Amino acid sequence: MRLPAALIEEAVQWRRQLHARPELGYQEQTTARFVAEKLRSFGLQVATGLAGTGVIGTLETGPGATIGLRADMDALPITELGDAAWRSQQPGVMHACGHDGHTAMLLASAKWLAQTRRFSGTVHFIFQPAEENLGGARKMVEEGLFQRFPMDGIFALHNWPGLPAGAIAVNSGAMMASLDAFEITLTGKSCHAAMPESGADPLVAAAQLILALQTIPARRLSPLASSVVSVTQIQGGEAINVIPETVTLRGTVRCLQSEVREKVRALVASFVQTLPQPMGVAGAIRWYPGYPVTQNHADAAALIREVAIAQCGAEKVQWQVNPSMASEDFACMLEACPGAYFWLGADGETPSRPLHNASYDFNDALIEHGVAFWQRLVETRLPLAQTAARSA
């Protein structure tokens, strides 16, 4: 059944309204109210307040399994450079990752499924706050998402520049890398820059440490292991003629295998402790909670592939693609519940700007693809035939 044009037009307007009023993680008050009001108007049961601004809409049509569909709602601290009529009205904040589109697609899916009800079972529509670096998915899990709303499976998508619009990519294993952030403090002895022998220079130690850390993926891991160690900030010193007492380095580690993640963290900590010592500098590291590998469950990924082939044809479905070294906190939900995460191609005739780019804008042509996919997934996973089978 083709989706009504009026539904898609309405979803496009929702998307543009959300784009114009972006909100950062855990600040999605206006967005959450908008989502909750729409879900109630569709006749769904609505729960709010999980992880602060999270919203869950529940649609039950009869006996059967229970699944969750998740969309992220937060924006990024970026000043928008685009000139669309719906550009951000909030200085320094914009939807540069397409979460406005994800939210609009899931809302439209909830509305359409509530009208058609061609499935038997329960669907939880999960609108998650704070995906961007703040761990909203983890907080929802910690606050009882799967205890309050038990599920047999959970699914999420992300629009993906670099793939043709409407194409779908999914793996039976890792889709996105783990995320760990670190802060390294190197403490030496301050002295006059003209007399370095009287002190212990943490800047020289920092320079050597930055280069040494790059040998971890290059020389301490198998070429078949996937990892990235990036130092992205260095801070130290106040005057050009003074060697500082301390230097701070910050950065991130990304891995595609849990065992590699553990090994890399141990190696980074070892380098920090031992490499500066001969220079009279002490090193200490602090790790910040990150995300695990976004690891799809095989059966759930196979279901995504099956539905995708039925929807758009095998030629538009990419199976077992190269994972991304970017990260996604939906991984925390996949640790707690079987499910799968996939990419929905975003490139039209003109390729999409990259995610997190100040000139990015969600491709509205994807909304129909996304709504149609969620509809087909629900009707495939929760078929009406279950009712007849149970009563036979």
PDB file of N, CA, C and O in Angstrom, residues 61-65 117-122 378 381-387 390:
ATOM      1  N   THR A  61      -2.053  -3.793  19.375  1.00  0.00           N
ATOM      2  CA  THR A  61      -3.185  -4.169  18.519  1.00  0.00           C
ATOM      3  C   THR A  61      -3.711  -5.566  18.810  1.00  0.00           C
ATOM      4  O   THR A  61      -4.710  -5.976  18.216  1.00  0.00           O
ATOM      5  N   GLY A  62      -3.050  -6.324  19.688  1.00  0.00           N
ATOM      6  CA  GLY A  62      -3.513  -7.676  19.959  1.00  0.00           C
ATOM      7  C   GLY A  62      -2.370  -8.526  20.449  1.00  0.00           C
ATOM      8  O   GLY A  62      -1.298  -8.018  20.791  1.00  0.00           O
ATOM      9  N   PRO A  63      -2.555  -9.850  20.500  1.00  0.00           N
ATOM     10  CA  PRO A  63      -1.488 -10.729  20.985  1.00  0.00           C
ATOM     11  C   PRO A  63      -0.327 -10.767  20.002  1.00  0.00           C
ATOM     12  O   PRO A  63      -0.497 -10.544  18.802  1.00  0.00           O
ATOM     13  N   GLY A  64       0.849 -11.041  20.528  1.00  0.00           N
ATOM     14  CA  GLY A  64       2.029 -11.118  19.686  1.00  0.00           C
ATOM     15  C   GLY A  64       3.247 -10.590  20.400  1.00  0.00           C
ATOM     16  O   GLY A  64       3.205 -10.253  21.590  1.00  0.00           O
ATOM     17  N   ALA A  65       4.327 -10.501  19.678  1.00  0.00           N
ATOM     18  CA  ALA A  65       5.585 -10.028  20.236  1.00  0.00           C
ATOM     19  C   ALA A  65       5.543  -8.513  20.452  1.00  0.00           C
ATOM     20  O   ALA A  65       4.593  -7.823  20.050  1.00  0.00           O
ATOM     21  N   ARG A 117      -3.175  -0.489  11.456  1.00  0.00           N
ATOM     22  CA  ARG A 117      -3.228  -1.597  12.406  1.00  0.00           C
ATOM     23  C   ARG A 117      -3.206  -2.974  11.719  1.00  0.00           C
ATOM     24  O   ARG A 117      -3.922  -3.889  12.119  1.00  0.00           O
ATOM     25  N   ARG A 118      -2.343  -3.129  10.736  1.00  0.00           N
ATOM     26  CA  ARG A 118      -2.226  -4.410  10.047  1.00  0.00           C
ATOM     27  C   ARG A 118      -1.120  -5.262  10.672  1.00  0.00           C
ATOM     28  O   ARG A 118      -0.252  -5.793   9.980  1.00  0.00           O
ATOM     29  N   PHE A 119      -1.142  -5.353  11.972  1.00  0.00           N
ATOM     30  CA  PHE A 119      -0.188  -6.197  12.687  1.00  0.00           C
ATOM     31  C   PHE A 119      -0.819  -6.635  13.995  1.00  0.00           C
ATOM     32  O   PHE A 119      -1.801  -6.042  14.455  1.00  0.00           O
ATOM     33  N   SER A 120      -0.239  -7.663  14.594  1.00  0.00           N
ATOM     34  CA  SER A 120      -0.725  -8.135  15.888  1.00  0.00           C
ATOM     35  C   SER A 120       0.451  -8.183  16.854  1.00  0.00           C
ATOM     36  O   SER A 120       1.397  -8.953  16.672  1.00  0.00           O
ATOM     37  N   GLY A 121       0.394  -7.362  17.870  1.00  0.00           N
ATOM     38  CA  GLY A 121       1.483  -7.273  18.834  1.00  0.00           C
ATOM     39  C   GLY A 121       1.564  -5.855  19.366  1.00  0.00           C
ATOM     40  O   GLY A 121       0.587  -5.092  19.306  1.00  0.00           O
ATOM     41  N   THR A 122       2.725  -5.497  19.875  1.00  0.00           N
ATOM     42  CA  THR A 122       2.914  -4.188  20.499  1.00  0.00           C
ATOM     43  C   THR A 122       4.170  -3.533  19.951  1.00  0.00           C
ATOM     44  O   THR A 122       5.206  -4.183  19.800  1.00  0.00           O
ATOM     45  N   VAL A 378       7.406  -3.635  10.955  1.00  0.00           N
ATOM     46  CA  VAL A 378       6.414  -3.980  11.980  1.00  0.00           C
ATOM     47  C   VAL A 378       5.487  -5.078  11.472  1.00  0.00           C
ATOM     48  O   VAL A 378       5.216  -6.067  12.179  1.00  0.00           O
ATOM     49  N   ARG A 381       7.493  -8.404  11.298  1.00  0.00           N
ATOM     50  CA  ARG A 381       7.877  -8.963  12.598  1.00  0.00           C
ATOM     51  C   ARG A 381       6.664  -9.328  13.450  1.00  0.00           C
ATOM     52  O   ARG A 381       6.724 -10.243  14.275  1.00  0.00           O
ATOM     53  N   LEU A 382       5.562  -8.602  13.256  1.00  0.00           N
ATOM     54  CA  LEU A 382       4.348  -8.826  14.057  1.00  0.00           C
ATOM     55  C   LEU A 382       3.172  -9.121  13.131  1.00  0.00           C
ATOM     56  O   LEU A 382       2.218  -8.352  13.038  1.00  0.00           O
ATOM     57  N   PRO A 383       3.201 -10.234  12.435  1.00  0.00           N
ATOM     58  CA  PRO A 383       2.176 -10.492  11.415  1.00  0.00           C
ATOM     59  C   PRO A 383       0.805 -10.761  12.010  1.00  0.00           C
ATOM     60  O   PRO A 383       0.676 -11.330  13.095  1.00  0.00           O
ATOM     61  N   LEU A 384      -0.205 -10.389  11.286  1.00  0.00           N
ATOM     62  CA  LEU A 384      -1.573 -10.667  11.709  1.00  0.00           C
ATOM     63  C   LEU A 384      -1.850 -12.152  11.818  1.00  0.00           C
ATOM     64  O   LEU A 384      -2.693 -12.587  12.584  1.00  0.00           O
ATOM     65  N   ALA A 385      -1.099 -12.959  11.065  1.00  0.00           N
ATOM     66  CA  ALA A 385      -1.299 -14.412  11.106  1.00  0.00           C
ATOM     67  C   ALA A 385      -1.096 -14.980  12.494  1.00  0.00           C
ATOM     68  O   ALA A 385      -1.606 -16.061  12.806  1.00  0.00           O
ATOM     69  N   GLN A 386      -0.381 -14.280  13.367  1.00  0.00           N
ATOM     70  CA  GLN A 386      -0.185 -14.763  14.732  1.00  0.00           C
ATOM     71  C   GLN A 386      -1.517 -14.941  15.446  1.00  0.00           C
ATOM     72  O   GLN A 386      -1.708 -15.868  16.226  1.00  0.00           O
ATOM     73  N   THR A 387      -2.484 -14.034  15.148  1.00  0.00           N
ATOM     74  CA  THR A 387      -3.768 -14.109  15.822  1.00  0.00           C
ATOM     75  C   THR A 387      -4.478 -15.410  15.470  1.00  0.00           C
ATOM     76  O   THR A 387      -4.990 -16.141  16.337  1.00  0.00           O
ATOM     77  N   ARG A 390      -2.721 -18.437  17.007  1.00  0.00           N
ATOM     78  CA  ARG A 390      -2.919 -18.628  18.446  1.00  0.00           C
ATOM     79  C   ARG A 390      -4.324 -19.139  18.752  1.00  0.00           C
ATOM     80  O   ARG A 390      -4.552 -19.820  19.745  1.00  0.00           O
TER      81      ARG A 390
END
